[in-house]
Coordinates of C-alpha atoms in Angstrom, one line a residue:
M1 CA -38.6 -90.6 -21.9
L2 CA -36.3 -88.2 -20.2
K3 CA -38.9 -85.4 -20.6
N4 CA -41.6 -87.5 -18.9
E5 CA -39.2 -88.2 -16.0
R6 CA -38.4 -84.6 -15.3
I7 CA -39.1 -83.9 -11.7
D8 CA -39.4 -80.6 -9.7
R9 CA -36.3 -81.1 -7.6
V10 CA -37.0 -78.1 -5.4
E11 CA -40.5 -79.5 -4.6
L12 CA -39.0 -82.9 -3.7
M13 CA -36.6 -81.2 -1.3
R14 CA -39.4 -79.1 0.2
T15 CA -41.3 -82.3 0.8
F16 CA -38.3 -84.0 2.4
V17 CA -37.7 -81.0 4.7
R18 CA -41.4 -81.0 5.7
I19 CA -41.3 -84.7 6.5
V20 CA -38.3 -84.2 8.8
E21 CA -39.8 -81.2 10.5
A22 CA -43.3 -82.6 10.8
G23 CA -42.0 -85.8 12.2
S24 CA -43.8 -88.3 9.9
L25 CA -45.1 -88.7 6.4
S26 CA -48.7 -88.5 7.5
A27 CA -48.1 -85.2 9.3
A28 CA -46.3 -83.8 6.3
A29 CA -49.2 -84.9 4.1
R30 CA -51.7 -83.0 6.2
Q31 CA -49.5 -79.9 6.3
L32 CA -49.0 -80.0 2.5
N33 CA -52.7 -80.8 1.8
T34 CA -51.9 -84.0 -0.1
T35 CA -52.0 -87.7 0.5
Q36 CA -49.4 -89.9 2.4
A37 CA -49.0 -91.9 -0.8
T38 CA -47.9 -88.8 -2.6
I39 CA -45.4 -87.8 0.1
S40 CA -44.0 -91.3 0.0
R41 CA -43.6 -91.3 -3.8
R42 CA -41.8 -87.9 -3.6
L43 CA -39.5 -89.2 -0.9
Q44 CA -38.7 -92.3 -3.0
S45 CA -38.1 -90.2 -6.1
L46 CA -35.6 -88.0 -4.2
E47 CA -33.8 -91.0 -2.8
A48 CA -33.6 -92.6 -6.2
M49 CA -32.3 -89.4 -7.8
L50 CA -29.6 -89.0 -5.1
G51 CA -28.8 -92.7 -5.0
V52 CA -28.9 -92.8 -1.1
K53 CA -31.4 -93.7 1.6
L54 CA -32.5 -90.6 3.5
L55 CA -34.9 -92.0 6.0
L56 CA -35.2 -95.2 8.0
R57 CA -38.8 -96.0 8.7
T58 CA -40.5 -98.6 10.9
T59 CA -44.2 -98.8 11.8
H60 CA -43.8 -96.5 14.8
A61 CA -40.6 -94.5 14.2
M62 CA -38.7 -92.5 11.6
K63 CA -35.0 -91.7 11.7
L64 CA -32.6 -89.8 9.4
T65 CA -29.7 -91.7 8.0
D66 CA -26.3 -90.0 8.1
D67 CA -26.8 -89.1 4.4
G68 CA -30.3 -88.0 5.3
E69 CA -29.0 -85.6 8.0
R70 CA -26.5 -84.1 5.5
G71 CA -29.2 -84.0 2.8
Y72 CA -31.6 -82.2 5.1
Q73 CA -29.1 -79.4 5.9
H74 CA -28.3 -79.0 2.2
A75 CA -31.9 -79.0 1.2
K76 CA -32.7 -76.2 3.6
H77 CA -29.9 -74.1 2.1
I78 CA -31.1 -74.9 -1.5
I79 CA -34.7 -73.9 -0.6
D80 CA -33.6 -70.7 0.9
A81 CA -31.5 -69.9 -2.2
W82 CA -34.5 -70.7 -4.4
L83 CA -36.7 -68.3 -2.3
A84 CA -34.1 -65.6 -2.7
L85 CA -34.0 -66.2 -6.5
E86 CA -37.8 -66.0 -6.6
D87 CA -37.8 -62.7 -4.6
G88 CA -34.9 -61.3 -6.6
L89 CA -36.7 -61.9 -9.9
N90 CA -39.7 -60.1 -8.5
A91 CA -37.8 -57.3 -6.7
A92 CA -38.1 -54.9 -9.6
K93 CA -41.9 -55.1 -9.3
D94 CA -41.8 -55.2 -5.5
E95 CA -44.2 -58.1 -5.9
P96 CA -44.2 -60.8 -3.2
V97 CA -45.5 -64.1 -4.5
G98 CA -46.7 -67.4 -3.0
T99 CA -48.7 -68.1 0.1
L100 CA -48.2 -66.5 3.5
R101 CA -49.6 -68.5 6.4
V102 CA -50.5 -66.4 9.3
R103 CA -52.1 -67.2 12.7
A104 CA -53.8 -64.4 14.6
P105 CA -56.0 -64.2 17.7
H106 CA -59.8 -64.4 17.1
A107 CA -60.5 -61.0 18.4
F108 CA -57.9 -59.2 16.2
G109 CA -58.1 -61.5 13.3
Q110 CA -61.8 -61.1 12.6
Q111 CA -62.2 -57.5 13.4
Q112 CA -59.2 -55.1 13.9
L113 CA -56.9 -56.6 11.3
L114 CA -59.3 -57.5 8.6
T115 CA -59.3 -54.2 6.8
P116 CA -55.5 -53.9 6.7
L117 CA -55.3 -57.5 5.5
L118 CA -57.7 -56.8 2.6
H119 CA -55.7 -53.8 1.6
F120 CA -52.5 -55.8 1.7
L121 CA -54.0 -58.5 -0.6
A122 CA -55.3 -55.8 -3.0
R123 CA -51.8 -54.3 -3.2
Y124 CA -50.1 -57.6 -4.0
P125 CA -52.4 -59.6 -6.4
N126 CA -49.9 -62.4 -6.8
L127 CA -49.9 -63.2 -3.1
S128 CA -52.3 -65.4 -1.2
V129 CA -52.8 -65.5 2.6
E130 CA -54.0 -68.3 4.8
W131 CA -55.6 -66.4 7.7
M132 CA -55.9 -68.8 10.6
L133 CA -57.6 -67.6 13.8
N134 CA -56.4 -69.3 17.0
D135 CA -55.6 -68.1 20.5
K136 CA -53.3 -71.0 21.5
T137 CA -49.6 -71.0 21.6
V138 CA -48.1 -71.4 18.2
D139 CA -45.9 -74.3 17.0
F140 CA -44.4 -73.2 13.7
L141 CA -43.3 -76.6 12.5
S142 CA -46.3 -78.7 13.3
D143 CA -48.8 -76.0 12.4
N144 CA -47.0 -75.1 9.2
I145 CA -47.3 -71.4 9.5
D146 CA -44.9 -68.5 8.6
C147 CA -45.7 -66.1 11.4
A148 CA -48.1 -65.4 14.2
I149 CA -49.6 -62.3 15.9
R150 CA -49.5 -62.8 19.7
V151 CA -51.2 -60.7 22.3
G152 CA -49.9 -60.8 25.8
A153 CA -47.8 -63.9 25.3
E154 CA -44.3 -64.2 26.7
V155 CA -41.5 -64.0 24.1
D156 CA -40.0 -67.3 23.1
P157 CA -36.3 -66.9 22.7
A158 CA -36.3 -69.6 20.0
T159 CA -38.2 -67.2 17.7
V160 CA -37.9 -63.7 16.4
S161 CA -40.5 -61.5 18.2
V162 CA -41.1 -58.0 17.0
L163 CA -43.0 -55.7 19.4
L164 CA -45.6 -53.9 17.3
A165 CA -47.9 -52.2 19.8
E166 CA -49.6 -52.6 23.2
V167 CA -53.3 -52.9 24.1
P168 CA -54.6 -50.9 27.1
R169 CA -57.2 -52.7 29.3
S170 CA -60.1 -51.4 31.3
V171 CA -61.9 -52.6 34.4
V172 CA -65.6 -52.5 33.6
A173 CA -69.1 -53.5 34.9
T174 CA -72.7 -52.5 34.3
P175 CA -74.3 -49.6 36.3
E176 CA -77.0 -52.1 37.4
L177 CA -74.5 -54.5 38.9
L178 CA -72.7 -51.7 40.7
A179 CA -75.9 -50.4 42.2
E180 CA -76.2 -53.7 44.1
F181 CA -72.9 -53.1 46.0
D182 CA -71.2 -50.4 48.1
P183 CA -69.6 -47.7 46.0
V184 CA -66.1 -48.5 44.7
S185 CA -63.4 -45.9 45.0
E186 CA -60.3 -48.0 45.8
P187 CA -59.0 -51.1 43.9
H188 CA -59.1 -53.4 46.9
Q189 CA -62.9 -52.8 47.1
L190 CA -63.3 -54.6 43.8
S191 CA -62.6 -57.9 45.5
A192 CA -66.1 -57.9 47.0
L193 CA -67.7 -57.9 43.6
P194 CA -68.5 -60.9 41.4
W195 CA -66.0 -61.3 38.6
I196 CA -65.6 -62.7 35.1
A197 CA -62.1 -64.1 34.7
L198 CA -60.4 -63.9 31.3
N199 CA -58.2 -66.9 32.2
T200 CA -55.6 -66.3 29.5
F201 CA -54.5 -63.3 31.6
Y202 CA -56.0 -63.5 35.1
Q203 CA -57.9 -66.2 37.1
H204 CA -58.0 -65.8 40.8
N205 CA -56.0 -62.6 41.4
V206 CA -55.9 -59.2 39.8
S207 CA -53.0 -56.8 39.7
L208 CA -53.4 -53.1 38.9
S209 CA -51.0 -50.1 39.1
H210 CA -51.7 -46.4 39.6
Q211 CA -51.2 -44.5 36.4
I212 CA -49.2 -41.7 37.9
S213 CA -47.4 -43.1 40.9
R214 CA -47.0 -46.6 39.4
Q215 CA -47.9 -48.0 42.8
P216 CA -49.0 -51.6 42.4
V217 CA -51.9 -53.3 44.1
S218 CA -53.1 -56.9 44.0
F219 CA -56.3 -58.5 45.4
P220 CA -58.1 -61.8 45.1
I221 CA -61.2 -62.3 43.0
T222 CA -64.0 -65.0 43.0
P223 CA -65.0 -65.5 39.3
R224 CA -68.6 -66.5 38.5
L225 CA -67.3 -67.3 35.0
S226 CA -64.0 -68.1 33.5
T227 CA -63.3 -67.9 29.8
D228 CA -60.5 -67.6 27.2
S229 CA -62.7 -65.5 24.9
I230 CA -62.5 -61.7 25.2
Y231 CA -65.9 -61.5 23.5
V232 CA -67.5 -63.8 26.0
A233 CA -66.0 -61.8 28.9
R234 CA -67.3 -58.5 27.4
N235 CA -70.8 -59.9 26.7
A236 CA -71.0 -61.5 30.1
A237 CA -70.1 -58.2 31.6
L238 CA -72.8 -56.4 29.5
A239 CA -75.2 -59.0 30.9
G240 CA -74.4 -57.8 34.4
L241 CA -72.8 -61.1 35.5
G242 CA -69.7 -59.4 37.0
V243 CA -66.6 -57.2 36.7
A244 CA -64.2 -57.9 33.9
I245 CA -60.9 -56.6 32.6
V246 CA -60.9 -56.5 28.9
S247 CA -59.0 -54.8 26.1
S248 CA -60.2 -51.2 26.1
W249 CA -61.0 -51.2 22.3
T250 CA -63.7 -53.9 22.8
V251 CA -65.6 -51.7 25.3
E252 CA -64.9 -48.2 24.1
E253 CA -68.4 -47.7 22.7
D254 CA -70.1 -49.5 25.7
I255 CA -68.4 -47.1 28.1
A256 CA -69.3 -44.0 25.9
S257 CA -73.0 -45.1 25.7
G258 CA -73.2 -45.8 29.5
R259 CA -73.8 -49.6 29.0
L260 CA -70.6 -50.2 31.0
V261 CA -68.8 -48.2 33.6
E262 CA -65.0 -48.0 33.9
L263 CA -64.0 -48.6 37.5
V264 CA -61.1 -47.1 39.3
A265 CA -59.9 -45.4 36.1
D266 CA -56.7 -44.2 37.8
W267 CA -55.7 -47.8 38.3
Q268 CA -55.1 -50.1 35.3
A269 CA -54.0 -53.6 34.5
A270 CA -50.7 -53.8 32.6
P271 CA -51.3 -53.3 28.9
L272 CA -50.9 -56.4 26.7
P273 CA -47.9 -56.4 24.3
V274 CA -48.6 -57.3 20.7
H275 CA -45.8 -59.2 18.9
L276 CA -45.3 -60.5 15.4
V277 CA -43.5 -63.8 15.9
Y278 CA -41.8 -66.0 13.3
P279 CA -39.1 -68.7 13.4
W280 CA -35.4 -68.0 12.9
A281 CA -34.3 -68.6 9.3
R282 CA -31.3 -67.7 7.2
Y283 CA -33.6 -66.1 4.6
Y284 CA -37.0 -64.5 4.8
P285 CA -39.2 -64.3 1.7
S286 CA -40.5 -60.9 0.6
R287 CA -44.1 -61.9 1.5
L288 CA -43.1 -62.2 5.2
R289 CA -40.9 -59.0 5.1
R290 CA -43.8 -57.0 3.4
F291 CA -46.3 -58.3 6.0
L292 CA -44.0 -57.3 8.9
E293 CA -43.7 -53.8 7.3
L294 CA -47.5 -53.6 7.2
M295 CA -48.0 -54.7 10.8
K296 CA -45.3 -52.2 12.1
E297 CA -47.1 -49.5 10.2
V298 CA -50.8 -50.2 11.0
M299 CA -50.8 -51.9 14.4
P300 CA -50.1 -48.9 16.6
E301 CA -52.8 -47.0 14.7
L302 CA -55.6 -49.4 15.1
A303 CA -58.5 -48.3 17.3
G304 CA -57.6 -49.0 20.9
M305 CA -53.9 -49.6 20.3
R306 CA -51.0 -47.5 21.1
Q307 CA -47.2 -47.4 20.7
P308 CA -45.3 -49.3 23.4
Q309 CA -44.6 -47.1 26.3
G310 CA -41.0 -45.8 26.4
E311 CA -40.7 -45.8 22.5

């Protein structure tokens, strides 16, 4: 009887912590890829095992009891200790285990970073990665992810943000489009041209700076198209719709072949910083530490990337 009633206590505590941080049993079930009934049974099992009520639930609300608040804090410590034990036992083999959940921007995630990711998985056969591509702001708790690669985003002081590299950008247009307008030699003349706005970074105004003097200049633009996709911006520029400012690596071959022309090359938009971001914690499992080591190593070496200026 006792053998049949044996329960994975760490898993129960992980479920409890996920319920608290997700805000509801249904949200925890979605994040843990199980049913709400399973989550409810795990919570009941933990409460029965501890002999206390951890959560007070109504139809529309959920609240920690005093015991639940203390239990939540203890559970997080125990989970961290368990992760440390798992890592410690695998340290001799340098073998991260488990699943690493990563969010990356579409452009990087499906092209630039895919080869390093595959090498990473080949090196650590006991590790799995959930590779989720999304350009939106990350919410670590509700999205149930371990880390995110962010391009151009402001640093959130509530997280750990490691600067990995920066992405130079280029102002580009087709020769055919430029032939329809007066020659452009100064940045302010770009205002007269039609534009494609990459609205994640610029919408109605563009700011450039001279590469030698660092003199800044800003001017208004009138977008024919606004998009949040770097690929849409590039392809629309190739179609001759307007001028665009895009990551240099996406148009390097287009410029070399003459399909696109780089305008006012002495003036450039500020490069976009690339960060690896993850939430503060008392303990970081080896799978996250190894992934951070990989990103620090490969990111500045990727095509179109460079070391952050001043480093």
